[in-house]
GROMACS .gro file of C-alpha atoms in nm:
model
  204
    1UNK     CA    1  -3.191  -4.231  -1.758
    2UNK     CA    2  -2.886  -4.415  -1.625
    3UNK     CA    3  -2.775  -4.419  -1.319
    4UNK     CA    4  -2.420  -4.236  -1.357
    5UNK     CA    5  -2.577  -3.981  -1.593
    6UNK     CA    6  -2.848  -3.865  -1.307
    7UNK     CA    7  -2.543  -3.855  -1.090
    8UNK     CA    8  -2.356  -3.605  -1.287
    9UNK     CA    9  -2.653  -3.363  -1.278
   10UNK     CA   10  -2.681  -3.375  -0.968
   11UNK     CA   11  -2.353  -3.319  -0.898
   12UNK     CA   12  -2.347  -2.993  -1.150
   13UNK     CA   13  -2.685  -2.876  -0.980
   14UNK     CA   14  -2.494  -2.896  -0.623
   15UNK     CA   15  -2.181  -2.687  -0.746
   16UNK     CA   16  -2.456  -2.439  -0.920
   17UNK     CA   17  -2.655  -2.407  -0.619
   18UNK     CA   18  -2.314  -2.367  -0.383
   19UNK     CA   19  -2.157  -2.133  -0.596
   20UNK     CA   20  -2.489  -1.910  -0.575
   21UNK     CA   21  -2.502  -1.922  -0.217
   22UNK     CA   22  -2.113  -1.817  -0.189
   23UNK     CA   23  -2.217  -1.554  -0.448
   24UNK     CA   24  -2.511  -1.422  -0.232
   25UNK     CA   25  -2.277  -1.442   0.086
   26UNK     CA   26  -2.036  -1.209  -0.048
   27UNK     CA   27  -1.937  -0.857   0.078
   28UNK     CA   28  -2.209  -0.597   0.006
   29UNK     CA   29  -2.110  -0.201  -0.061
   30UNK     CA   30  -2.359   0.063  -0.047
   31UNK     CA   31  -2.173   0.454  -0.061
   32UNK     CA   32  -2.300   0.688   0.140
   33UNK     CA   33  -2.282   1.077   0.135
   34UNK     CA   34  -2.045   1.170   0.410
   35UNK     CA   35  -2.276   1.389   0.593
   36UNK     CA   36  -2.535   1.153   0.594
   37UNK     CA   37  -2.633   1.007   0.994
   38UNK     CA   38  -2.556   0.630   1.001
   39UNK     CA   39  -2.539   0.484   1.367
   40UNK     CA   40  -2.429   0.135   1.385
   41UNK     CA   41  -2.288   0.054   1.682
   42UNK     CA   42  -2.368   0.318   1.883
   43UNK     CA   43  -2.024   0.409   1.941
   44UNK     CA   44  -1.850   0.743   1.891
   45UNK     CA   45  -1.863   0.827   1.523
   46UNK     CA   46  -1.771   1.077   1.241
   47UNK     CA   47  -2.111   1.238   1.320
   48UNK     CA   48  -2.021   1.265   1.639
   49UNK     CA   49  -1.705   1.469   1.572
   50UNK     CA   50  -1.847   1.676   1.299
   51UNK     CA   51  -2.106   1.788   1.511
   52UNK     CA   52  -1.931   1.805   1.846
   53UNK     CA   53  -1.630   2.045   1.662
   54UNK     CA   54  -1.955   2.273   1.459
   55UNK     CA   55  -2.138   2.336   1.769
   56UNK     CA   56  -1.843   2.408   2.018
   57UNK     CA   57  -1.632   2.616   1.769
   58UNK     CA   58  -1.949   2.832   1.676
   59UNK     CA   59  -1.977   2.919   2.060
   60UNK     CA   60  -1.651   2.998   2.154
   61UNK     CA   61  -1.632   3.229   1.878
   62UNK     CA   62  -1.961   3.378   1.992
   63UNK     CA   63  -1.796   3.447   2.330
   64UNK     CA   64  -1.678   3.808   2.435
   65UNK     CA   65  -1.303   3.712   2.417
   66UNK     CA   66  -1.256   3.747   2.079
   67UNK     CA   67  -1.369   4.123   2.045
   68UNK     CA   68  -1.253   4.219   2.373
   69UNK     CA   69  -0.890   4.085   2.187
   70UNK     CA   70  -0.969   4.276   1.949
   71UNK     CA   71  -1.018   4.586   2.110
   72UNK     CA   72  -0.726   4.558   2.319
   73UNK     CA   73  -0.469   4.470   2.036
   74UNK     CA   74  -0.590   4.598   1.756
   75UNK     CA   75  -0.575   4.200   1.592
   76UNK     CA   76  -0.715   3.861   1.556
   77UNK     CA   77  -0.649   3.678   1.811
   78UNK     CA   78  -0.413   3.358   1.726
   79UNK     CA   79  -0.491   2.990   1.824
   80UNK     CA   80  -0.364   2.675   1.838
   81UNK     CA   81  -0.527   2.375   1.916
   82UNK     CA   82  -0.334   2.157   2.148
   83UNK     CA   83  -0.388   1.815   2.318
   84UNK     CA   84  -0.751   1.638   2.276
   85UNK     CA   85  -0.712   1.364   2.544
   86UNK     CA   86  -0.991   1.051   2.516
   87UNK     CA   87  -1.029   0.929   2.860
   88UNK     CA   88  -1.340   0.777   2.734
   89UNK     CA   89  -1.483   0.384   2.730
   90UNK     CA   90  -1.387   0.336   2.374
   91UNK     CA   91  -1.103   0.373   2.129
   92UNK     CA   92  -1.185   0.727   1.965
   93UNK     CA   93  -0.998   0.893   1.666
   94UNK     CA   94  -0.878   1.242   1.848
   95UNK     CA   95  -0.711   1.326   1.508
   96UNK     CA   96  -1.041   1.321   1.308
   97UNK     CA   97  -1.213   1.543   1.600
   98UNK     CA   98  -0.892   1.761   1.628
   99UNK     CA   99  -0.895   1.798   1.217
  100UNK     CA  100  -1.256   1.900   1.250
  101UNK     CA  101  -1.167   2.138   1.520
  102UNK     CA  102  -0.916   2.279   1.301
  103UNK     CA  103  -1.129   2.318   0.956
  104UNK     CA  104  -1.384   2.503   1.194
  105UNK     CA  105  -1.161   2.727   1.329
  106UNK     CA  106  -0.948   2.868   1.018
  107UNK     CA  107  -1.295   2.894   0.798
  108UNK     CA  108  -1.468   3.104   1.071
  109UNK     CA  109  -1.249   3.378   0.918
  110UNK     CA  110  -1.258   3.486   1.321
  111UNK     CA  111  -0.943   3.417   1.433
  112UNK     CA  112  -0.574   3.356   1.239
  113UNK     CA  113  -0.529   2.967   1.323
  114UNK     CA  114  -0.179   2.857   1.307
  115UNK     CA  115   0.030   2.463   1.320
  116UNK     CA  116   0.014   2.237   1.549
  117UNK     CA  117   0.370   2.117   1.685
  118UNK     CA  118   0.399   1.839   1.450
  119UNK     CA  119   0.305   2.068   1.136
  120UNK     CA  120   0.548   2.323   1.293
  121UNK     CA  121   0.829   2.029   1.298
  122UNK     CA  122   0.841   1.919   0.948
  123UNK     CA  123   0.741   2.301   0.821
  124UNK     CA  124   1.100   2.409   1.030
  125UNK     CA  125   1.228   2.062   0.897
  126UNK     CA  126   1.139   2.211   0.529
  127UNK     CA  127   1.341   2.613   0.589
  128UNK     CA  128   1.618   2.422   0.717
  129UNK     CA  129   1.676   2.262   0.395
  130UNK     CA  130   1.571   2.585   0.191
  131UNK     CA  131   1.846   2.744   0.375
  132UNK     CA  132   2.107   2.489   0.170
  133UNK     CA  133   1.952   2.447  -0.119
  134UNK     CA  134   1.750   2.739  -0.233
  135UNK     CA  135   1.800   3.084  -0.390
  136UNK     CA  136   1.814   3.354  -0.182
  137UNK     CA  137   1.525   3.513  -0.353
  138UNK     CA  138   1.301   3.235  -0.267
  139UNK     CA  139   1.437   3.119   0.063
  140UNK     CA  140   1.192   3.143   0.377
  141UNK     CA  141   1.407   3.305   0.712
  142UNK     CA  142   1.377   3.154   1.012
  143UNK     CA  143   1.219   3.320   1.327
  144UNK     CA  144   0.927   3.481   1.127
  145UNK     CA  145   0.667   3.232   1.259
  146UNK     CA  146   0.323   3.373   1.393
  147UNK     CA  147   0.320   3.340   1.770
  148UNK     CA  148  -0.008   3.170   1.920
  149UNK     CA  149  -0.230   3.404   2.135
  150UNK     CA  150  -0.406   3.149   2.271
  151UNK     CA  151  -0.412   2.736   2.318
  152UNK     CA  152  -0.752   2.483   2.268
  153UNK     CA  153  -0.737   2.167   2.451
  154UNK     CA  154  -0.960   1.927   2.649
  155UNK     CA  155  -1.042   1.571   2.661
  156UNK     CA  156  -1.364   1.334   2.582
  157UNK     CA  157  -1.505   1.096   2.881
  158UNK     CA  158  -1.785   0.862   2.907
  159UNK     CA  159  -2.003   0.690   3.142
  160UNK     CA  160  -2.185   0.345   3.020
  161UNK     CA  161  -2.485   0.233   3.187
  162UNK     CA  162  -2.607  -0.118   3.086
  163UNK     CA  163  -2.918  -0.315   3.239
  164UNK     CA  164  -2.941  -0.634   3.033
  165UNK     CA  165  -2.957  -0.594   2.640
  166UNK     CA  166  -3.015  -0.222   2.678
  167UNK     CA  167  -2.702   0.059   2.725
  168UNK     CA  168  -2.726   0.446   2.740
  169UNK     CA  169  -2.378   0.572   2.619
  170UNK     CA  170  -2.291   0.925   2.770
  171UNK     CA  171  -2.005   1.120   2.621
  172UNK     CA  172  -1.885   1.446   2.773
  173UNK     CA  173  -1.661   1.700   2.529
  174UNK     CA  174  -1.481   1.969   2.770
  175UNK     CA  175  -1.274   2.203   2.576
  176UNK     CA  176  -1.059   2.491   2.740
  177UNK     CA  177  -0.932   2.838   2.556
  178UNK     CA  178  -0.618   2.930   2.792
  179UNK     CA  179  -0.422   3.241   2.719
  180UNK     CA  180  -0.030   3.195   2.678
  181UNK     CA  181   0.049   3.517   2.805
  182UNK     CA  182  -0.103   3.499   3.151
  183UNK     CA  183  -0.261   3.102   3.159
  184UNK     CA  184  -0.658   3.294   3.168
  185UNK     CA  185  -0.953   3.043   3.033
  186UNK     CA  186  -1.083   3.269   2.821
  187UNK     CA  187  -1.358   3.022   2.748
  188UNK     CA  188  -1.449   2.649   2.844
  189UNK     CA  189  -1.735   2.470   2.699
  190UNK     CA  190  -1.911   2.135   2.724
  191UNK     CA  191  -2.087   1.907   2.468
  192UNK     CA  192  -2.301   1.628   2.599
  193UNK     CA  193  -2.458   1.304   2.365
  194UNK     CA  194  -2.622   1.074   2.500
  195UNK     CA  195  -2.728   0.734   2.354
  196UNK     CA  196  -2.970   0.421   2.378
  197UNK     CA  197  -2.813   0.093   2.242
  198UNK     CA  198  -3.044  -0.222   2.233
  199UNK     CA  199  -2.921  -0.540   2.206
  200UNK     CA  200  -2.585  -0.393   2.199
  201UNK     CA  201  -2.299  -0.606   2.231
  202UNK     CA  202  -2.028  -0.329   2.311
  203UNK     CA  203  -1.960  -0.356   2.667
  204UNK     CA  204  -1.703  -0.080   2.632
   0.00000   0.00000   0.00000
């Protein structure tokens, strides 16, 4: 076989062969259901939230406060859920863990849950504009807003301990129920998680 001829195979063999290997290099997609438990990094995840909001929300509403309000008022109590503050490590979504705070609280069917102040904003934004521009049989009034009974807020810390290629990740939730009448917790709870990392190459 001559010479140049060999040489084009082998040159088409190469560019099969490389274009395989850039094939088998590519980005890979596998879907997962969103419930489903998939640690990676070790890092604060969706799980994380999900579970962190299910666990906390159940026991506040388990708590005394809500049918001693009762009682005394003759009402749900109203919430809002105010400032999550992460004072942790790590970057952490607060609106995802806020948002799952949120869906907890208005499906309980416990308490009325109302906006938050940026909801409020553009919602007050929205009857300003009805008051131009739509009919007066439709038109939403101002002032007729639910007042909140009570405020949720807290913050998320951590402490990292590393020794080598191994790291335990602890993450503390503290969450406070605070009256606006008066400025009474009515209820503060706690949510530990703590995690082993090995091999880990988070350092924070």
């Amino acid at each position: 076989m001559p010479y140049r001829t060999i040489r084009t195979l082998f040159l088409l063999l190469g560019g099969v062969l490389l274009m395989a290997g850039l094939a088998g290099c590519g980005t890979q997609v596998e879907r997962l259901e969103p419930e489903e438990v998939r640690d990676l990094s070790g890092a604060w995840n969706d799980t994380d939230s999900r579970l962190v909001s299910e666990e906390m929300i159940s026991d506040m509403l388990s708590r005394p406060w809500v049918n001693d309000f009762k009682r005394q008022t003759g009402k749900q109590p109203v919430v809002i859920v105010g400032t999550v503050r992460n004072l942790s490590h790590e970057h952490i979504n607060t609106n995802t863990f806020v948002n799952d705070i949120q869906r907890e609280l208005t499906n309980s069917g416990r308490v009325t849950f109302v906006a938050s102040r940026v909801e409020r904003d553009e919602i007050r934004d929205e009857r300003l504009d009805q008051d131009i521009h739509a009919s007066a049989e439709t038109r939403k009034a101002m002032g007729q807003e639910y007042g909140a009974d009570y405020m949720l807020s807290g913050q998320i810390n951590t402490i990292i301990d590393m020794e080598g290629r191994t790291q335990v990740r602890y993450y503390q939730v503290d969450l406070t129920l605070i009256s606006l009448t008066d400025n009474r917790k009515a209820w503060v709870g706690q949510k530990k998680i703590k995690k082993e990392v090995v091999n880990s190459k988070l350092r924070y």
